[in-house]
PDB file of C-alpha atoms in Angstrom:
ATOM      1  CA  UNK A   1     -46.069  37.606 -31.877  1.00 47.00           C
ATOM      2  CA  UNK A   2     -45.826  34.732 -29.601  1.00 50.00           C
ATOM      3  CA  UNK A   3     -43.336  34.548 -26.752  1.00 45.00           C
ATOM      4  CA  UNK A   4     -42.368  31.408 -25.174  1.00 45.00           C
ATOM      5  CA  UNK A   5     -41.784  30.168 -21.722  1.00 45.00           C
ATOM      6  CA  UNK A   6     -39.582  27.407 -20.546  1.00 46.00           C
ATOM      7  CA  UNK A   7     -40.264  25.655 -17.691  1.00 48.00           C
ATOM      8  CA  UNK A   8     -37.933  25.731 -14.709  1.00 49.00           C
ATOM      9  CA  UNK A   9     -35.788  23.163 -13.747  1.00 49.00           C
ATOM     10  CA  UNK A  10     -33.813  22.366 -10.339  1.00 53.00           C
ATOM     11  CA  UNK A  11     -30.495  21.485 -10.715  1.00 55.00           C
ATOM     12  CA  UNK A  12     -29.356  18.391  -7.957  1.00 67.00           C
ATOM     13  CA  UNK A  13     -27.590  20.092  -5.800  1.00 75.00           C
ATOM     14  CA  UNK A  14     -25.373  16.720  -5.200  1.00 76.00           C
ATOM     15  CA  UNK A  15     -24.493  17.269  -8.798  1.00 76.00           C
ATOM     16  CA  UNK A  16     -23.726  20.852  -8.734  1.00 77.00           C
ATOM     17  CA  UNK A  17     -21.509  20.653  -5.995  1.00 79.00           C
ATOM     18  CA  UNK A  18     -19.955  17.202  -6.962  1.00 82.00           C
ATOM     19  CA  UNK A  19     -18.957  19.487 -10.538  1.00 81.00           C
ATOM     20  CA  UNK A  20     -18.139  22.313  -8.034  1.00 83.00           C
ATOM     21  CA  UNK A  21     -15.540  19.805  -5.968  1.00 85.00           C
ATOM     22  CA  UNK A  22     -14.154  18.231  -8.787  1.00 85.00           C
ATOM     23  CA  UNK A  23     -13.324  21.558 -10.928  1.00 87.00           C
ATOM     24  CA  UNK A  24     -12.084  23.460  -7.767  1.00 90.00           C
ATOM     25  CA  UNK A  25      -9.321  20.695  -7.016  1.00 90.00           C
ATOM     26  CA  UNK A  26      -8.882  21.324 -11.514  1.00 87.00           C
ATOM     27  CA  UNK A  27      -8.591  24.901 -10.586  1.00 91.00           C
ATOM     28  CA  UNK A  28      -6.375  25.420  -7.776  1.00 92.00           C
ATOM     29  CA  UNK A  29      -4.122  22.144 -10.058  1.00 92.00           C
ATOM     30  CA  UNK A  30      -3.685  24.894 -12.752  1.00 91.00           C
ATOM     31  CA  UNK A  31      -3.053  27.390  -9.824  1.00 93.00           C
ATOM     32  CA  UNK A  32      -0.030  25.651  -9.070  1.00 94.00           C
ATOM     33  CA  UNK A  33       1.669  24.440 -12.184  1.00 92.00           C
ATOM     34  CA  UNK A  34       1.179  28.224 -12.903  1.00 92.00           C
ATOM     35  CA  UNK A  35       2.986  29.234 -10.002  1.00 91.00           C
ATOM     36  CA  UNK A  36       5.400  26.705 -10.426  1.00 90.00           C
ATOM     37  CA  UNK A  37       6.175  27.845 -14.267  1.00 88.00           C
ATOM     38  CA  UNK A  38       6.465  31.761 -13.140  1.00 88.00           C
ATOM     39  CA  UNK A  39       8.961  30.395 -10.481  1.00 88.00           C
ATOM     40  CA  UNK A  40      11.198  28.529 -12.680  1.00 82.00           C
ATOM     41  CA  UNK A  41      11.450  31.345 -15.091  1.00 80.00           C
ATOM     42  CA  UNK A  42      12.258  33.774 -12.284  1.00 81.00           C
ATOM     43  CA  UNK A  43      15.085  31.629 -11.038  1.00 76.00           C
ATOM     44  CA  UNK A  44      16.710  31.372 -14.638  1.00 73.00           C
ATOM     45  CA  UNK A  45      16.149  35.426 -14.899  1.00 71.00           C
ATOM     46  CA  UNK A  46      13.107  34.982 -17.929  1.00 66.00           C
ATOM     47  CA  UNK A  47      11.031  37.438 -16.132  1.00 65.00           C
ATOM     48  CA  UNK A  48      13.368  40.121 -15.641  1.00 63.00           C
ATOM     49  CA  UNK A  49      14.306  39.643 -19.367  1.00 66.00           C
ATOM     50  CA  UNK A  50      11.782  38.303 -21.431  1.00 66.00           C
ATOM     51  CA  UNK A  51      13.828  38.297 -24.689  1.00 61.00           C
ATOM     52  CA  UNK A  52      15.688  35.570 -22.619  1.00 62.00           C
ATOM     53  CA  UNK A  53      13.189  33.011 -24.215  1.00 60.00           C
ATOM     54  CA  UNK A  54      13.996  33.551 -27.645  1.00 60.00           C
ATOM     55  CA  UNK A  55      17.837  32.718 -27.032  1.00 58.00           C
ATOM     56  CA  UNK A  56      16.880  29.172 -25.293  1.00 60.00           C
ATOM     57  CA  UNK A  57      18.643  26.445 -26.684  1.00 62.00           C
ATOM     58  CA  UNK A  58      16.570  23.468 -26.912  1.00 64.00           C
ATOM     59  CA  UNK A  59      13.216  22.465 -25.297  1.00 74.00           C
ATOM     60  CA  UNK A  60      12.494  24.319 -22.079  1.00 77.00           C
ATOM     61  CA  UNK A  61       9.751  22.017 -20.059  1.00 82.00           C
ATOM     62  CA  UNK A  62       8.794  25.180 -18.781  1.00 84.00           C
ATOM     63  CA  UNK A  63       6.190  26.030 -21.236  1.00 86.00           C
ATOM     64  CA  UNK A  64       4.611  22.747 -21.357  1.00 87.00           C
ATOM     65  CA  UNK A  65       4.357  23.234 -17.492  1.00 90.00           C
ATOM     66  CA  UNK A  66       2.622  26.936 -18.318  1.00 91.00           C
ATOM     67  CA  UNK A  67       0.338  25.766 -20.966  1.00 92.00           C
ATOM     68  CA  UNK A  68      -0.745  23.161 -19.015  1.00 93.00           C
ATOM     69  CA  UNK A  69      -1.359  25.447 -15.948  1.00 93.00           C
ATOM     70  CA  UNK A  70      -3.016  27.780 -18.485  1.00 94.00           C
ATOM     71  CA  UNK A  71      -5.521  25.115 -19.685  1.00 93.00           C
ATOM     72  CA  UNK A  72      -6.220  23.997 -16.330  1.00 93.00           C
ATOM     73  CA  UNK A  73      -6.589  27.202 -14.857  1.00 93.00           C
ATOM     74  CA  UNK A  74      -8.734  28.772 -17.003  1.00 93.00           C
ATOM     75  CA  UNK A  75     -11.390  25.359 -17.670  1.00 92.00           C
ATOM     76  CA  UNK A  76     -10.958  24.704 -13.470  1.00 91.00           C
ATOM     77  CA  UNK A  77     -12.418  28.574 -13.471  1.00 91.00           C
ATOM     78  CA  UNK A  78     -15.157  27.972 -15.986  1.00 91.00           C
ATOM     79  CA  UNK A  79     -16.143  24.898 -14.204  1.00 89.00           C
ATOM     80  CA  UNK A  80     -16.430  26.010 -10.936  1.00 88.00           C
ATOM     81  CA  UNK A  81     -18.227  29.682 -11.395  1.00 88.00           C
ATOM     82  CA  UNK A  82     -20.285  27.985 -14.123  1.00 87.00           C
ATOM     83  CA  UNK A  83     -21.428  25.160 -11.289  1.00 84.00           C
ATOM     84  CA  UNK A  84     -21.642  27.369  -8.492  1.00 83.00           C
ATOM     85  CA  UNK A  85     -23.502  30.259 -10.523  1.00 84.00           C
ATOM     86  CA  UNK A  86     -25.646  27.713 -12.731  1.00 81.00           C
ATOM     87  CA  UNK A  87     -24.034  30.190 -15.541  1.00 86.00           C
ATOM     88  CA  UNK A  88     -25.251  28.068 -18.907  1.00 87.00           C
ATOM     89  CA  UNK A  89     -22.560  30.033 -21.115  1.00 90.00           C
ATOM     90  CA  UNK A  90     -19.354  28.929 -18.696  1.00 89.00           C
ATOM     91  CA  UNK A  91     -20.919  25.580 -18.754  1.00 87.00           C
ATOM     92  CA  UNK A  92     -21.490  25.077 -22.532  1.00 91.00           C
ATOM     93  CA  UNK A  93     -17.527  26.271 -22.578  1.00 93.00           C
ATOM     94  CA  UNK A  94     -16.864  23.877 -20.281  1.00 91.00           C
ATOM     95  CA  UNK A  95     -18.090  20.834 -22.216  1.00 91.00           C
ATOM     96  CA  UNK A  96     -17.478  22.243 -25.301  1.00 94.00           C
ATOM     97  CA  UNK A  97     -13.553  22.701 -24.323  1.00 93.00           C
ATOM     98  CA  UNK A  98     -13.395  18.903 -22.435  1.00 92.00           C
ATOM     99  CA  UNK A  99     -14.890  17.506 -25.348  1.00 94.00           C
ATOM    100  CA  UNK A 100     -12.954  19.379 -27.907  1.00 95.00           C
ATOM    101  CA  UNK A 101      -9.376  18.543 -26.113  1.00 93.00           C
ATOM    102  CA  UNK A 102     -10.296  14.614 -26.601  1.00 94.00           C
ATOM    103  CA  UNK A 103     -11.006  14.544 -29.754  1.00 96.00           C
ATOM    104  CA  UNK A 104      -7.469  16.281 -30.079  1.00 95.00           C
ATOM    105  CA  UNK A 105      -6.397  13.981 -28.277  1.00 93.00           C
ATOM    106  CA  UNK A 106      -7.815  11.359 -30.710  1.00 95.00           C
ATOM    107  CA  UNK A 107      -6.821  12.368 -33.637  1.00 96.00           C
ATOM    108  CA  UNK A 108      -3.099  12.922 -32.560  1.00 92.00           C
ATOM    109  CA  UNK A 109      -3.214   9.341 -31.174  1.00 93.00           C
ATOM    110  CA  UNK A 110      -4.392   8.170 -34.681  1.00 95.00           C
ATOM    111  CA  UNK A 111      -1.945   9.913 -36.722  1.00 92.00           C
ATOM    112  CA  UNK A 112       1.042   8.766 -34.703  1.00 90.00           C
ATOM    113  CA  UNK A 113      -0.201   5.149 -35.404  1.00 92.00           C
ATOM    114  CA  UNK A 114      -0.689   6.047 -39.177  1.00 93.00           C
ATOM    115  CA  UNK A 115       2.729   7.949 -39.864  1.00 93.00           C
ATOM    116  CA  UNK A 116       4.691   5.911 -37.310  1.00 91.00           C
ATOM    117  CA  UNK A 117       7.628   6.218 -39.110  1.00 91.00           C
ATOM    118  CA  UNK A 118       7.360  10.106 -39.517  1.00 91.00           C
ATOM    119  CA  UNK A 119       6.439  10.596 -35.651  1.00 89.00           C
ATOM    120  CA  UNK A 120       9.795   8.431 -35.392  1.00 89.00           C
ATOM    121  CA  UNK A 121      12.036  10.410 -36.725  1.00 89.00           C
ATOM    122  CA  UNK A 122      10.640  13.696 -35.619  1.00 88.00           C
ATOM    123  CA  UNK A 123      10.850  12.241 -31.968  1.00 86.00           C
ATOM    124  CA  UNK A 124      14.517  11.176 -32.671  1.00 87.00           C
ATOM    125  CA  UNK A 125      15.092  14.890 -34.175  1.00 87.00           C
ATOM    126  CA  UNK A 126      14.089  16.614 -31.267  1.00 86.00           C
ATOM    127  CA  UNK A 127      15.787  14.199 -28.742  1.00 87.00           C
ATOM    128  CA  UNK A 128      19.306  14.984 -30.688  1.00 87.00           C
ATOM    129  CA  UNK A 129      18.381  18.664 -31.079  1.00 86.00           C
ATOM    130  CA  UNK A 130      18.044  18.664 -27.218  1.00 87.00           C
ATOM    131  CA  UNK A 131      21.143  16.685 -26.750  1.00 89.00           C
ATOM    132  CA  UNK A 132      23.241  19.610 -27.798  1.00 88.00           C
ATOM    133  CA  UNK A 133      21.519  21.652 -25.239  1.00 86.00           C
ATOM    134  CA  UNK A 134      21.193  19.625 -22.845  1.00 88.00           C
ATOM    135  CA  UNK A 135      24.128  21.700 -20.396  1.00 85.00           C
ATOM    136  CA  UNK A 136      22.405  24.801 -21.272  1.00 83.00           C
ATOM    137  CA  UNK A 137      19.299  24.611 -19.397  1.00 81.00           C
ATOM    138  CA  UNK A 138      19.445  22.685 -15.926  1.00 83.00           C
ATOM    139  CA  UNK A 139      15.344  21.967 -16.467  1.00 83.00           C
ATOM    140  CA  UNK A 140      16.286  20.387 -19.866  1.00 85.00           C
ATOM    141  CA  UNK A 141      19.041  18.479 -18.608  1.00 88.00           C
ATOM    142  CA  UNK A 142      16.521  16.903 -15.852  1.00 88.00           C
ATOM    143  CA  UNK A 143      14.062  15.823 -18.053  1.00 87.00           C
ATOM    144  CA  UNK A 144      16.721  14.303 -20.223  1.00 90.00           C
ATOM    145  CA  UNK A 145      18.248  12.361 -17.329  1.00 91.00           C
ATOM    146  CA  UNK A 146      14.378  11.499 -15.770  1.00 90.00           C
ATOM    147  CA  UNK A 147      13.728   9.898 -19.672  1.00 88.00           C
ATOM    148  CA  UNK A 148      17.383   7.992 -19.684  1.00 89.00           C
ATOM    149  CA  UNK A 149      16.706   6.686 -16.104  1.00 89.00           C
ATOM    150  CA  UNK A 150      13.023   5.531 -16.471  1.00 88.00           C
ATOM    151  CA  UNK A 151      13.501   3.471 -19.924  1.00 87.00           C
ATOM    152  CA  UNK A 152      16.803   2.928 -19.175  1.00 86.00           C
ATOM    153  CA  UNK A 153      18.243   4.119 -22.324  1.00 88.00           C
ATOM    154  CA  UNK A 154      21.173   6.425 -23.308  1.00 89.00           C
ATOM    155  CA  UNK A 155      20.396   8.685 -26.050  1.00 87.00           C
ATOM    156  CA  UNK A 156      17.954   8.758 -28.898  1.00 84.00           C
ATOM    157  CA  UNK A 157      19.394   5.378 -30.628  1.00 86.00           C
ATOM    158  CA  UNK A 158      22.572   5.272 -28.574  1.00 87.00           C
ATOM    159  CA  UNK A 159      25.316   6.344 -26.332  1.00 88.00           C
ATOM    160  CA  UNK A 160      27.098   7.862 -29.507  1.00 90.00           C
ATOM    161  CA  UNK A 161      24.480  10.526 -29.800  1.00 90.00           C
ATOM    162  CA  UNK A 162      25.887  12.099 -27.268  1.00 91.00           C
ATOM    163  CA  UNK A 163      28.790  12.940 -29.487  1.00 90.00           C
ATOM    164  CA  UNK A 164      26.337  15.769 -30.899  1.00 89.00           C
ATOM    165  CA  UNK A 165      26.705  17.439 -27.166  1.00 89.00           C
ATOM    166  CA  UNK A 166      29.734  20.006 -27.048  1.00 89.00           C
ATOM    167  CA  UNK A 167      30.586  19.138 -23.414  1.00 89.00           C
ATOM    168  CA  UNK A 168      30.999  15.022 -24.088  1.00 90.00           C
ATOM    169  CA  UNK A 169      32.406  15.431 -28.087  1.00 89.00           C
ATOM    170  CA  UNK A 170      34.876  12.967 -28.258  1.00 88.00           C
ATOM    171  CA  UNK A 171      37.207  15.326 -30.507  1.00 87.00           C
ATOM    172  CA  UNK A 172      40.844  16.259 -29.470  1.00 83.00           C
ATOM    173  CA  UNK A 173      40.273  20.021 -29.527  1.00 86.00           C
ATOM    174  CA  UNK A 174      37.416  19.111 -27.099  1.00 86.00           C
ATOM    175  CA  UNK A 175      38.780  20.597 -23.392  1.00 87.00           C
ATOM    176  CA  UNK A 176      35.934  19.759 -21.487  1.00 86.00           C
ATOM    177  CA  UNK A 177      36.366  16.825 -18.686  1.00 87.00           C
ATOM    178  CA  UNK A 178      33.077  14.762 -19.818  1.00 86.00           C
ATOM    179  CA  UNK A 179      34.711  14.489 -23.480  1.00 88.00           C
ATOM    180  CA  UNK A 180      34.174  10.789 -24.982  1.00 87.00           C
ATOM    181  CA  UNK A 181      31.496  10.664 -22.116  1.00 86.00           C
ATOM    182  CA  UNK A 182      28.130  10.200 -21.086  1.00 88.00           C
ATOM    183  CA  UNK A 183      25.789  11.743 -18.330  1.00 90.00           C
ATOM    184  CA  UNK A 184      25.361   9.858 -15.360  1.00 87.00           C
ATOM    185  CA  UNK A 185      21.653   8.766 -16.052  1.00 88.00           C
ATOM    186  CA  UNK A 186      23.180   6.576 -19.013  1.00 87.00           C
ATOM    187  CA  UNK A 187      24.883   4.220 -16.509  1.00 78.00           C
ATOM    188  CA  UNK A 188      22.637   1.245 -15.219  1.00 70.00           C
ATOM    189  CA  UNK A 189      23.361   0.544 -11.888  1.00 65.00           C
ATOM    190  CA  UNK A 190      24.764  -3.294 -11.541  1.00 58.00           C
ATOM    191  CA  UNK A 191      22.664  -5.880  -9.717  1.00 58.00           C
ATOM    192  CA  UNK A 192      25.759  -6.996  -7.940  1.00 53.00           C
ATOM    193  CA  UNK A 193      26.507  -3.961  -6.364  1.00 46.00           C
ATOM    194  CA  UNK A 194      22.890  -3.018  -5.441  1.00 49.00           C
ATOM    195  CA  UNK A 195      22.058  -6.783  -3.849  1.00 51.00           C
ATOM    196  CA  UNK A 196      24.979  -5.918  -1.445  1.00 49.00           C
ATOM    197  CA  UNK A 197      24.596  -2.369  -0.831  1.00 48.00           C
ATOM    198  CA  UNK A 198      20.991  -3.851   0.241  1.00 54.00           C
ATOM    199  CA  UNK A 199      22.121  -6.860   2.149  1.00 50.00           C
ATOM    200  CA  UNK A 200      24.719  -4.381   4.010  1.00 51.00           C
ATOM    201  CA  UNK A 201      21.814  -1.567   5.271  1.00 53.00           C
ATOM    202  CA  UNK A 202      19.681  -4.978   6.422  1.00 52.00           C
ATOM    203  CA  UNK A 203      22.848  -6.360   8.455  1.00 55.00           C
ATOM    204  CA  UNK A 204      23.326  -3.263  10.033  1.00 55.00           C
ATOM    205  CA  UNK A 205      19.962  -2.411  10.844  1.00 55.00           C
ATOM    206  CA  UNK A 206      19.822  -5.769  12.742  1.00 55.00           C
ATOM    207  CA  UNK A 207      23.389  -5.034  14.298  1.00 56.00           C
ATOM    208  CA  UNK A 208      22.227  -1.235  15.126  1.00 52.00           C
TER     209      UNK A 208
END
């Protein structure tokens, strides 16, 4: 029976605790977002009543904030024990998770190019399914407006889409006051107005 010895081998300890750095600033990242997640859920009353998640209408950006948090947390902990310990096993996880999450990564990127016109109209499904919540769940409704402002759009194809939303139907037996409306992030600001509102602040800085 032969038994066989491996040699041993120093790890740098620039490297180590270069790995160490980086995955503790990954960590305490997940840390937050996890905190951050917990909190939001506590102020809409989701962790007094959990069942509260089932009767969410629409997309909460909650859980992509918690999964996120979840992933980083947990990989930022691996990383740094698995560095600081010189653990193989939390270091093969590690690598094998970073490695594993790109080629996810890949292969979603691919597909979407491949079935364009399927990734389309799921994409335009979910933004109109989320238009009809979008009063229900004030986390929701920012996203929506951060997505109108930033690409300067106004629903998924239009400013009719928003017809799907109870609050801004443009039916008569609609009560609401933002019937035949639009939120606010659908209106582009004009260039007239802003180039004074600018020139204004300038003249009275100088005149203050």
């Amino acid at each position: 029976m032969h038994y066989y010895r491996y040699s041993t081998a120093e790890v740098s300890c620039c490297y180590k605790y270069l790995l160490f750095s980086y995955n503790i600033i990954f960590w305490l990242s997940g840390m937050v977002l996890l905190g951050v997640g917990l909190w939001a859920w506590s102020e809409k009353g989701i962790l007094s009543d959990i069942t509260k998640v089932t009767r969410l209408h629409g997309f909460d950006p909650v859980w992509l904030v918690l999964v996120v948090g979840v992933v980083m947390f947990t990989l930022g902990f691996a990383g740094c024990v698995g560095a600081l310990r010189e653990n193989i096993c939390l270091l093969k996880f590690f690598c094998g998770a970073i490695v594993l999450i790109f080629f996810m990564e890949l292969a979603v990127a691919v597909l979407a190019f491949l079935f364009q016109d399927w990734v389309k109209d799921r994409a335009k499904e979910f933004l109109e399914n989320n238009i009809k919540a979008y009063r229900d769940d004030i986390d929701l409704q920012n996203l929506i407006d951060s997505l109108q402002k930033v690409n300067q759009c106004c629903g998924a194809e239009g400013p009719d889409d928003w017809n799907l939303n109870e609050y801004f139907n443009c039916s008569a037996e609609n009560p609401s006051r933002e019937r035949c409306g639009v939120p606010f992030s659908c209106c582009v600001p004009d260039p007239a107005v802003s180039l004074f509102l600018s020139d204004k602040l300038l003249l009275d800085s100088f005149n203050g």
